[in-house]
Short mmCIF file of C-alpha atoms in Angstrom, two decimals:
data_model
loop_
_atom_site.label_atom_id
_atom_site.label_comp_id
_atom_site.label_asym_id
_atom_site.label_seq_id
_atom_site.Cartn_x
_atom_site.Cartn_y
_atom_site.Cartn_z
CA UNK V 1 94.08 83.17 105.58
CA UNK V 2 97.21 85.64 105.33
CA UNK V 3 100.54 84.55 105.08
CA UNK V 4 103.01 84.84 107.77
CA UNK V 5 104.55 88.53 108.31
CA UNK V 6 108.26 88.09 107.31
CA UNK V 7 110.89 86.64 109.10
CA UNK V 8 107.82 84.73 110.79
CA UNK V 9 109.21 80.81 111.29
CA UNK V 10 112.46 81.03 110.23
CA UNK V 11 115.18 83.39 108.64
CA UNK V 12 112.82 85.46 105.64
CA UNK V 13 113.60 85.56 102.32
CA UNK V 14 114.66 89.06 100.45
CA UNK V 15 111.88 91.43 99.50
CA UNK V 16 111.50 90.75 95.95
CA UNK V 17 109.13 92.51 93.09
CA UNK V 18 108.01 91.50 89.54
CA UNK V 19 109.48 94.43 86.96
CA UNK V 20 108.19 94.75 83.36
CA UNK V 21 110.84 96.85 81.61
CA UNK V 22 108.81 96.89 78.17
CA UNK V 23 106.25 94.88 76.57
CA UNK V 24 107.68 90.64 77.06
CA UNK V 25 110.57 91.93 79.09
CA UNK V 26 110.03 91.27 82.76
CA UNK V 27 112.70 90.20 85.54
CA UNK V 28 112.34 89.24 89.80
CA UNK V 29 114.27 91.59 91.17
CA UNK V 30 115.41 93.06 94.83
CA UNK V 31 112.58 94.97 96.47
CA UNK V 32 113.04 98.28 98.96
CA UNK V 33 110.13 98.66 101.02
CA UNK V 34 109.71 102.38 100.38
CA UNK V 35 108.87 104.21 103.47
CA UNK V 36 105.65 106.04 103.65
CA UNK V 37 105.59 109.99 103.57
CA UNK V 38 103.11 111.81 104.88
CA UNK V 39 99.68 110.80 104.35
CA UNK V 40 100.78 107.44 102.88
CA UNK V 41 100.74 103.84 104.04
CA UNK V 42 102.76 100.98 103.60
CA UNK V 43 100.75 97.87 102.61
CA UNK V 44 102.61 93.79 103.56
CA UNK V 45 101.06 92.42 100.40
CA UNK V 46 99.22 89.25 101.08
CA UNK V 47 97.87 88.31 97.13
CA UNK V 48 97.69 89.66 93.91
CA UNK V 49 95.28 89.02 91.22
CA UNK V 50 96.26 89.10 87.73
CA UNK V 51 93.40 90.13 84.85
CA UNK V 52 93.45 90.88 81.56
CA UNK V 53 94.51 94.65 82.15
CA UNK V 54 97.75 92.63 83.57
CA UNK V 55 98.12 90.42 80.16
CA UNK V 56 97.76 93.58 78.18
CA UNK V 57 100.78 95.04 79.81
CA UNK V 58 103.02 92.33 79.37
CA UNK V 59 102.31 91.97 76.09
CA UNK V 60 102.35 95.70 75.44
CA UNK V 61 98.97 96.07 73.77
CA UNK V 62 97.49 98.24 76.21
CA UNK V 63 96.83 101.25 74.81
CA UNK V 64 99.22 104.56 75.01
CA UNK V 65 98.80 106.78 78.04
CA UNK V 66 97.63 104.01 80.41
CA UNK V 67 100.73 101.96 80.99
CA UNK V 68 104.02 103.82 81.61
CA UNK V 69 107.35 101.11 82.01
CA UNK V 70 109.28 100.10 83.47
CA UNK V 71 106.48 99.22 85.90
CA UNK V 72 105.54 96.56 89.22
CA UNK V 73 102.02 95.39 87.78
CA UNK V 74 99.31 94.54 90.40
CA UNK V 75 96.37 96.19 90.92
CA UNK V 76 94.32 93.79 92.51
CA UNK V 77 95.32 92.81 95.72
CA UNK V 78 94.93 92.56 99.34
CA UNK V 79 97.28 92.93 102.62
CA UNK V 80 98.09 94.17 106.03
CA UNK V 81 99.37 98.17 106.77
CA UNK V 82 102.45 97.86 108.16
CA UNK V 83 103.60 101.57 108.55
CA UNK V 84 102.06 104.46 108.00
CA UNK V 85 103.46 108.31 107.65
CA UNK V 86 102.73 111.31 109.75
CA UNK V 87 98.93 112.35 109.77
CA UNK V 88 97.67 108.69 109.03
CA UNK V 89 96.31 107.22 112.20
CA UNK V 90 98.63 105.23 113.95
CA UNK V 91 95.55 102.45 114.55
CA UNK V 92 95.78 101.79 110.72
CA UNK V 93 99.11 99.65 111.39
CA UNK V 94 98.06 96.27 111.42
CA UNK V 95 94.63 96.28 110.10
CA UNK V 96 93.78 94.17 106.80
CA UNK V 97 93.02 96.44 103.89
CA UNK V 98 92.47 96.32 100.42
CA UNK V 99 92.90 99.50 98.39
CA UNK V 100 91.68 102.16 95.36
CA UNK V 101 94.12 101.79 92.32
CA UNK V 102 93.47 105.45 90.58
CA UNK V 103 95.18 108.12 92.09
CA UNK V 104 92.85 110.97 91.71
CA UNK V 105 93.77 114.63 92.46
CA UNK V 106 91.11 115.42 94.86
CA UNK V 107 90.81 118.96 93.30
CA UNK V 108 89.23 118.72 90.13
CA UNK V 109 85.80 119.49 89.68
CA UNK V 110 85.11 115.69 88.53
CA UNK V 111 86.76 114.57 91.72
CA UNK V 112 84.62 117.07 93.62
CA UNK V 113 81.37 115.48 92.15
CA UNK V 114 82.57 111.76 93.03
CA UNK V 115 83.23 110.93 89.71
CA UNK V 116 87.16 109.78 90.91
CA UNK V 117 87.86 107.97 87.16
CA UNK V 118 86.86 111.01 85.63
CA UNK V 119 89.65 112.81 87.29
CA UNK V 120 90.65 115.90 84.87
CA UNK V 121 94.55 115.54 85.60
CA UNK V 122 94.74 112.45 83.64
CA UNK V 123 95.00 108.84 83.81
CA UNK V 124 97.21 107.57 86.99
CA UNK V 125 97.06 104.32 88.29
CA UNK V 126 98.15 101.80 90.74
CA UNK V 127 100.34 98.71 88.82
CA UNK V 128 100.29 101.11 85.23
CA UNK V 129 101.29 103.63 85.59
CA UNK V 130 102.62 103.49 89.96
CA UNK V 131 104.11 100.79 91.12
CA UNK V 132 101.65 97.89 91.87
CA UNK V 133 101.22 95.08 94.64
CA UNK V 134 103.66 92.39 92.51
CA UNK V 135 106.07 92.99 95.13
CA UNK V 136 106.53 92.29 99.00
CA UNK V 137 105.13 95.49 100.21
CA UNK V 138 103.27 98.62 98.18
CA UNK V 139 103.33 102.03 99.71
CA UNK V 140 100.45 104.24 98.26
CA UNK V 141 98.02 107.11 99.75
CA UNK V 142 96.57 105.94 102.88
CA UNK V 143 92.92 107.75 101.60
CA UNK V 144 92.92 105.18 98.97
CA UNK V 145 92.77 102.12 101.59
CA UNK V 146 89.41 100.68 102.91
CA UNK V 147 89.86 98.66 106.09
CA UNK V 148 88.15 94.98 106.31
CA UNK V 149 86.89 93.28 109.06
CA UNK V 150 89.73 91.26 111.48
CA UNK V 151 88.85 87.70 110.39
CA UNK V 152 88.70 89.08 106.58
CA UNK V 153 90.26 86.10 104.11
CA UNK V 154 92.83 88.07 102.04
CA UNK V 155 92.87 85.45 99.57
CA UNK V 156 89.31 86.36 99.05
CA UNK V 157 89.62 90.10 99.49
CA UNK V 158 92.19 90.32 96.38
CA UNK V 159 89.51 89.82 94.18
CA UNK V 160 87.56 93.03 96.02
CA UNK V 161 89.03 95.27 92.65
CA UNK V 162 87.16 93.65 89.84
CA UNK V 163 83.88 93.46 92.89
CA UNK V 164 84.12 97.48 92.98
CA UNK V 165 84.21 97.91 89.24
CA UNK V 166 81.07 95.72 89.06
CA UNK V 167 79.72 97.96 92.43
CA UNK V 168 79.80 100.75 90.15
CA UNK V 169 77.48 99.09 87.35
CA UNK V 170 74.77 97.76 90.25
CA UNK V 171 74.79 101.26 91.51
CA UNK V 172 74.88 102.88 88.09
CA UNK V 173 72.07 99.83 87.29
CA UNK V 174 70.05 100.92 90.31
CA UNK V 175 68.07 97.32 90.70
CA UNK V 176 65.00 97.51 92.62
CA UNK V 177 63.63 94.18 94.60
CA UNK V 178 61.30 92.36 91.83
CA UNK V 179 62.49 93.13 88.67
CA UNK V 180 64.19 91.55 86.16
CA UNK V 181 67.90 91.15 85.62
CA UNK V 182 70.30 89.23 83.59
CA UNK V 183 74.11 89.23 83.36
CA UNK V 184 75.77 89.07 80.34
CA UNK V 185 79.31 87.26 80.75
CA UNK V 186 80.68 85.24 83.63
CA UNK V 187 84.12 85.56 84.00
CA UNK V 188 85.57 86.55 87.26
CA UNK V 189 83.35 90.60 86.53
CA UNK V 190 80.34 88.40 85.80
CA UNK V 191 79.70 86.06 88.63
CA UNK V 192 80.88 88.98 90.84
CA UNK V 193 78.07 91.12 89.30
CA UNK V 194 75.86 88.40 89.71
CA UNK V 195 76.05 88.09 93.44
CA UNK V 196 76.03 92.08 94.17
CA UNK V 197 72.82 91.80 91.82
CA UNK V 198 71.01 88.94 93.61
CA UNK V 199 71.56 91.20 96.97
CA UNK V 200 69.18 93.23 95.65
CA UNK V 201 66.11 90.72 95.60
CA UNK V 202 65.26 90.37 91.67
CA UNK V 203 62.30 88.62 90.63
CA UNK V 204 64.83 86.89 88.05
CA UNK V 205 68.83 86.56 87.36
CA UNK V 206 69.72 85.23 84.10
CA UNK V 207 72.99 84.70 83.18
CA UNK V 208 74.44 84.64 79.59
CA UNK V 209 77.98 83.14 78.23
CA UNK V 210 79.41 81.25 76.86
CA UNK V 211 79.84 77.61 77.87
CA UNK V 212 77.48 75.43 79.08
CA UNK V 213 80.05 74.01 82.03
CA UNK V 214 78.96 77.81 83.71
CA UNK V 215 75.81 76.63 84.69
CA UNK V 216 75.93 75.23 87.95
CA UNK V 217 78.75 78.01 89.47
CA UNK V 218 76.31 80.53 87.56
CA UNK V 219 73.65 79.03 89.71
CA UNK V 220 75.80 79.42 92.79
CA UNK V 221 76.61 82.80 92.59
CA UNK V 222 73.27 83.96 92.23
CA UNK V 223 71.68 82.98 88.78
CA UNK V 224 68.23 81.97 88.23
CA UNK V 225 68.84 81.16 85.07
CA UNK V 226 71.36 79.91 82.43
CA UNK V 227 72.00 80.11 78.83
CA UNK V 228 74.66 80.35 76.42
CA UNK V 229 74.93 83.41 73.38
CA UNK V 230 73.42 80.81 71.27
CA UNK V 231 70.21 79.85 72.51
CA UNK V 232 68.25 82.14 70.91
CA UNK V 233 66.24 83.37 70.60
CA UNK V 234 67.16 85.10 73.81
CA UNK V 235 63.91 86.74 75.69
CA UNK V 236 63.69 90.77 75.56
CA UNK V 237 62.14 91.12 78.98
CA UNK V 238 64.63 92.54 81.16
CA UNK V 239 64.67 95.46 83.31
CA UNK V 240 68.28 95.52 83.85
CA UNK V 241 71.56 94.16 81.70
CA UNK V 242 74.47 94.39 83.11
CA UNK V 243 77.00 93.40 80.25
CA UNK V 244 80.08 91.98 81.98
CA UNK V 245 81.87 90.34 79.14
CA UNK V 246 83.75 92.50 76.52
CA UNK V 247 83.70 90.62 73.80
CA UNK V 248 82.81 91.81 69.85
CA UNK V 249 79.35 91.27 70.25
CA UNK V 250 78.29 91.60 73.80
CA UNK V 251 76.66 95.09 74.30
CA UNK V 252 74.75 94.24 71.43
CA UNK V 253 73.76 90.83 72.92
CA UNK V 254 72.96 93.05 76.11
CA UNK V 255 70.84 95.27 74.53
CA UNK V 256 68.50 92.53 72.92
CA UNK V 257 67.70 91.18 76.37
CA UNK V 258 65.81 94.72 77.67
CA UNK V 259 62.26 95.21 77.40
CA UNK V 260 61.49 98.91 76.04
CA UNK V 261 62.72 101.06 78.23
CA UNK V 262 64.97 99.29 80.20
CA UNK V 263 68.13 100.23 81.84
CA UNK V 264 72.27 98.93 80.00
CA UNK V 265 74.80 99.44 82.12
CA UNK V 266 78.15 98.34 79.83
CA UNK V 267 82.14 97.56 81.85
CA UNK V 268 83.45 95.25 79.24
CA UNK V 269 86.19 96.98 77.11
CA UNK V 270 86.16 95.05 73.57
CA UNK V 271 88.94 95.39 71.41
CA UNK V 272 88.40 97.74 68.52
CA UNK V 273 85.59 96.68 65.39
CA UNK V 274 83.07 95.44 68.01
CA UNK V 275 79.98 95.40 67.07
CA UNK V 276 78.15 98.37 67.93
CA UNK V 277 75.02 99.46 69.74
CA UNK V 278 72.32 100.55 67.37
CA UNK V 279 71.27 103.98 68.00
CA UNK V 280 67.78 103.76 66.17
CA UNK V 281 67.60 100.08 68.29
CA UNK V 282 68.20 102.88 71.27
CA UNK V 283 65.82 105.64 70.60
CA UNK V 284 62.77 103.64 69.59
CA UNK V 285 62.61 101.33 72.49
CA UNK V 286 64.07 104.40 74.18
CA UNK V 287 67.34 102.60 76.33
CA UNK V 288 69.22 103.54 78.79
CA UNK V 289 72.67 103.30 78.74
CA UNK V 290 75.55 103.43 81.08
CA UNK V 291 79.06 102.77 81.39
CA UNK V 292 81.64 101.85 83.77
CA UNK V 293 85.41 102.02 83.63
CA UNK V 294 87.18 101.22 86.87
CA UNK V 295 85.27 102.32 90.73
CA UNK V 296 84.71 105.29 92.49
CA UNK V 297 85.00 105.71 96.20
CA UNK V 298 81.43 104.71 96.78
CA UNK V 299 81.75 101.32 94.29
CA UNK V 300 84.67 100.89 96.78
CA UNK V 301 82.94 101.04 99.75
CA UNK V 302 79.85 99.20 98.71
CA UNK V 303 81.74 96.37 97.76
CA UNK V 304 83.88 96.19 100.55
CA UNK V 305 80.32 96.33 102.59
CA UNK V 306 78.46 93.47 100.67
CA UNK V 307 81.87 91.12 101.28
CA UNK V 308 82.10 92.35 105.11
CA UNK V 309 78.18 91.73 105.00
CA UNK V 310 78.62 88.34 103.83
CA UNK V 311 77.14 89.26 100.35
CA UNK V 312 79.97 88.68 98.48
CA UNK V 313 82.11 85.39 98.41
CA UNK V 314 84.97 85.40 95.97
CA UNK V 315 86.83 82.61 96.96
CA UNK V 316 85.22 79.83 94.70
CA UNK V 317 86.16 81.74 91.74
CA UNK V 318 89.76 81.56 92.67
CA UNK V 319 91.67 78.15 90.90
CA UNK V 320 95.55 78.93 91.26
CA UNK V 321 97.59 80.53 94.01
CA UNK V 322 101.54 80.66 93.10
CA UNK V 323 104.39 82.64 94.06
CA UNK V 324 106.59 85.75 92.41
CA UNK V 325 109.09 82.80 90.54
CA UNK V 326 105.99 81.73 88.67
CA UNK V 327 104.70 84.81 87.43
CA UNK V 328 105.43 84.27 83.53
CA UNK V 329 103.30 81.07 83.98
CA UNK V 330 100.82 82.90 86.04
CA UNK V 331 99.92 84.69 82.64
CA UNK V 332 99.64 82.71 80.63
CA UNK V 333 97.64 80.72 82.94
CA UNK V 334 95.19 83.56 82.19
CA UNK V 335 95.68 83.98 78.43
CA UNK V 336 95.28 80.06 77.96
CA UNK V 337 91.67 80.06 77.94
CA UNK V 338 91.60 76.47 80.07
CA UNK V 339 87.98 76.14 81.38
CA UNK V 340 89.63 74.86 84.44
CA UNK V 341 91.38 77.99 85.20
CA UNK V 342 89.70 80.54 87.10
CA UNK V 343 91.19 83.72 88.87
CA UNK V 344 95.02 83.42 89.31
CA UNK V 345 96.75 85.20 92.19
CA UNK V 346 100.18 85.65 93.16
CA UNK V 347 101.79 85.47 96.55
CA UNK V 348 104.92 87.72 97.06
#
């Protein structure tokens, strides 16, 4: 459910927003709803999700170009328009929405072709390099919103960022009802792949990670089948790998699970030394590969469509909600690797 509009109940408290100066440096501080100019909406934000992408900021090992401080982090959240600027539709106001963090130029031949993260005027992004949603309200492009349906849960709907980066790999994977798929990974990208995937009607859904005590929410997002990294040997009859995990030795894990000719899509970003794919390994059985970093427009809307549909059910996967105050503990709720904790949001 969404939280109470402000002032709702009793006298409100001040609009306040999360503000990372530089890497460890971060205060609360006083937050100015900024009005929206034309063609821009201002978002009520209802929760916040923090990832890894978050962590890196904080600690300032994200790498140069794609962080810019002193910054409001958030880039996965949810909310409610509350404004909007001259040539938005009025009938926007109110509606629940989630939104597109890259801000894209539109002009570019890249953005032309629908490749939006490709965009040739460089790297911009919502909570990185714009202000983010760790604040009371976040006033962005109104093209960059998708509307959800009325009785939408916006606790749910936060997580609908890290479901459109995984949209783009089932598009990009292209499953078709009967074959064979597995999952590599199941953090919060993995089980969300794993339910966009079983939409799709394979003939089997293995999931691979790393601790047996995955199993049975594997199994409830989607999964088939189970195993942990080391099982092995691990079977090399796949159709389709979706590698959802970043670690050093996933996409190399991935690619041992596809049968000749068979179809990688990679979105985990692994920190630098991985070990990497084996281009003879790639020829010979003649792979596929594909990549993902961040969604499109279309991984946008086809998430946004599975989780209207029903499809898609994020909520189990979140395990602590706490407010603005608590943000320092918030990551390193998500740094602490506790099996207990899941996805963390906060609530500004």
């Amino acid at each position: 459910m969404s939280p109470e509009p402000p002032g709702a109940g009793g006298t409100a408290a001040p609009p306040r927003a999360v503000v990372l100066d530089g890497p460890g440096r971060f205060r609360l501080a006083g937050h100015t709803p900024r009005r929206p100019g034309p063609g821009e909406a201002q978002v009520r934000v209802a929760a916040v999700g923090i990832c890894g992408s978050d962590r890196e900021v904080f600690q300032g090992n994200r790498p140069e170009g794609y962080v810019r401080y002193p910054v409001t982090p958030g880039h996965e959240w949810s909310g409610t328009v509350a404004a909007v600027g001259d040539g938005v539709p009025g009938s926007l106001v109110g509606r629940k929405v989630v939104g597109e963090g890259f801000r894209n130029c539109q002009v570019c031949d890249r953005c032309h072709a629908g490749d939006t993260t490709l965009c040739g005027a460089g790297y911009e992004e919502t909570g990185f390099t714009q202000a983010g949603a760790m604040a009371a309200t976040l006033t962005l492009p109104a093209r960059l919103l998708h509307p959800l349906p009325d009785d939408a849960d916006l606790t749910a709907a936060a997580l609908l960022e890290p479901a459109a980066c995984v949209a783009a790999a089932a598009l990009k994977a292209d499953v078709r009802p009967g074959e064979r798929v597995a999952v590599v990974g199941t953090g919060t990208l993995g089980m969300l792949a794993a339910q966009l995937l079983a939409a799709c009607s394979p003939a089997a859904l293995l999931m691979v990670g790393t601790r047996p005590d995955r199993a049975a929410l594997a199994r409830s997002f989607g999964a088939t089948e189970y195993r942990t990294v080391d099982e092995l040997p691990l079977p090399d009859e796949f159709d389709v790998v979706v590698e959802a995990a970043g670690s050093a030795t996933a996409a190399r894990t991935s690619a041992g699970l596809l049968r000749r000719g068979g179809r990688l899509v990679l979105t985990g970003i692994p920190a630098a030394g991985a070990a990497g794919l084996d281009p003879t390994d790639l020829v010979v059985r003649q792979l596929e590969v594909q990549t993902v970093f961040g969604a499109t427009p279309a991984a946008w809307a086809h998430a946004v469509r599975a989780f209207a549909a029903g499809l898609l059910t994020p909520l189990p996967l979140v395990t602590h909600e706490l407010s603005l105050d608590e943000f320092e503990r918030a990551i390193g709720l998500v740094g602490s690797g506790d099996p207990e904790v899941g996805k963390v949001l906060l609530r500004p």
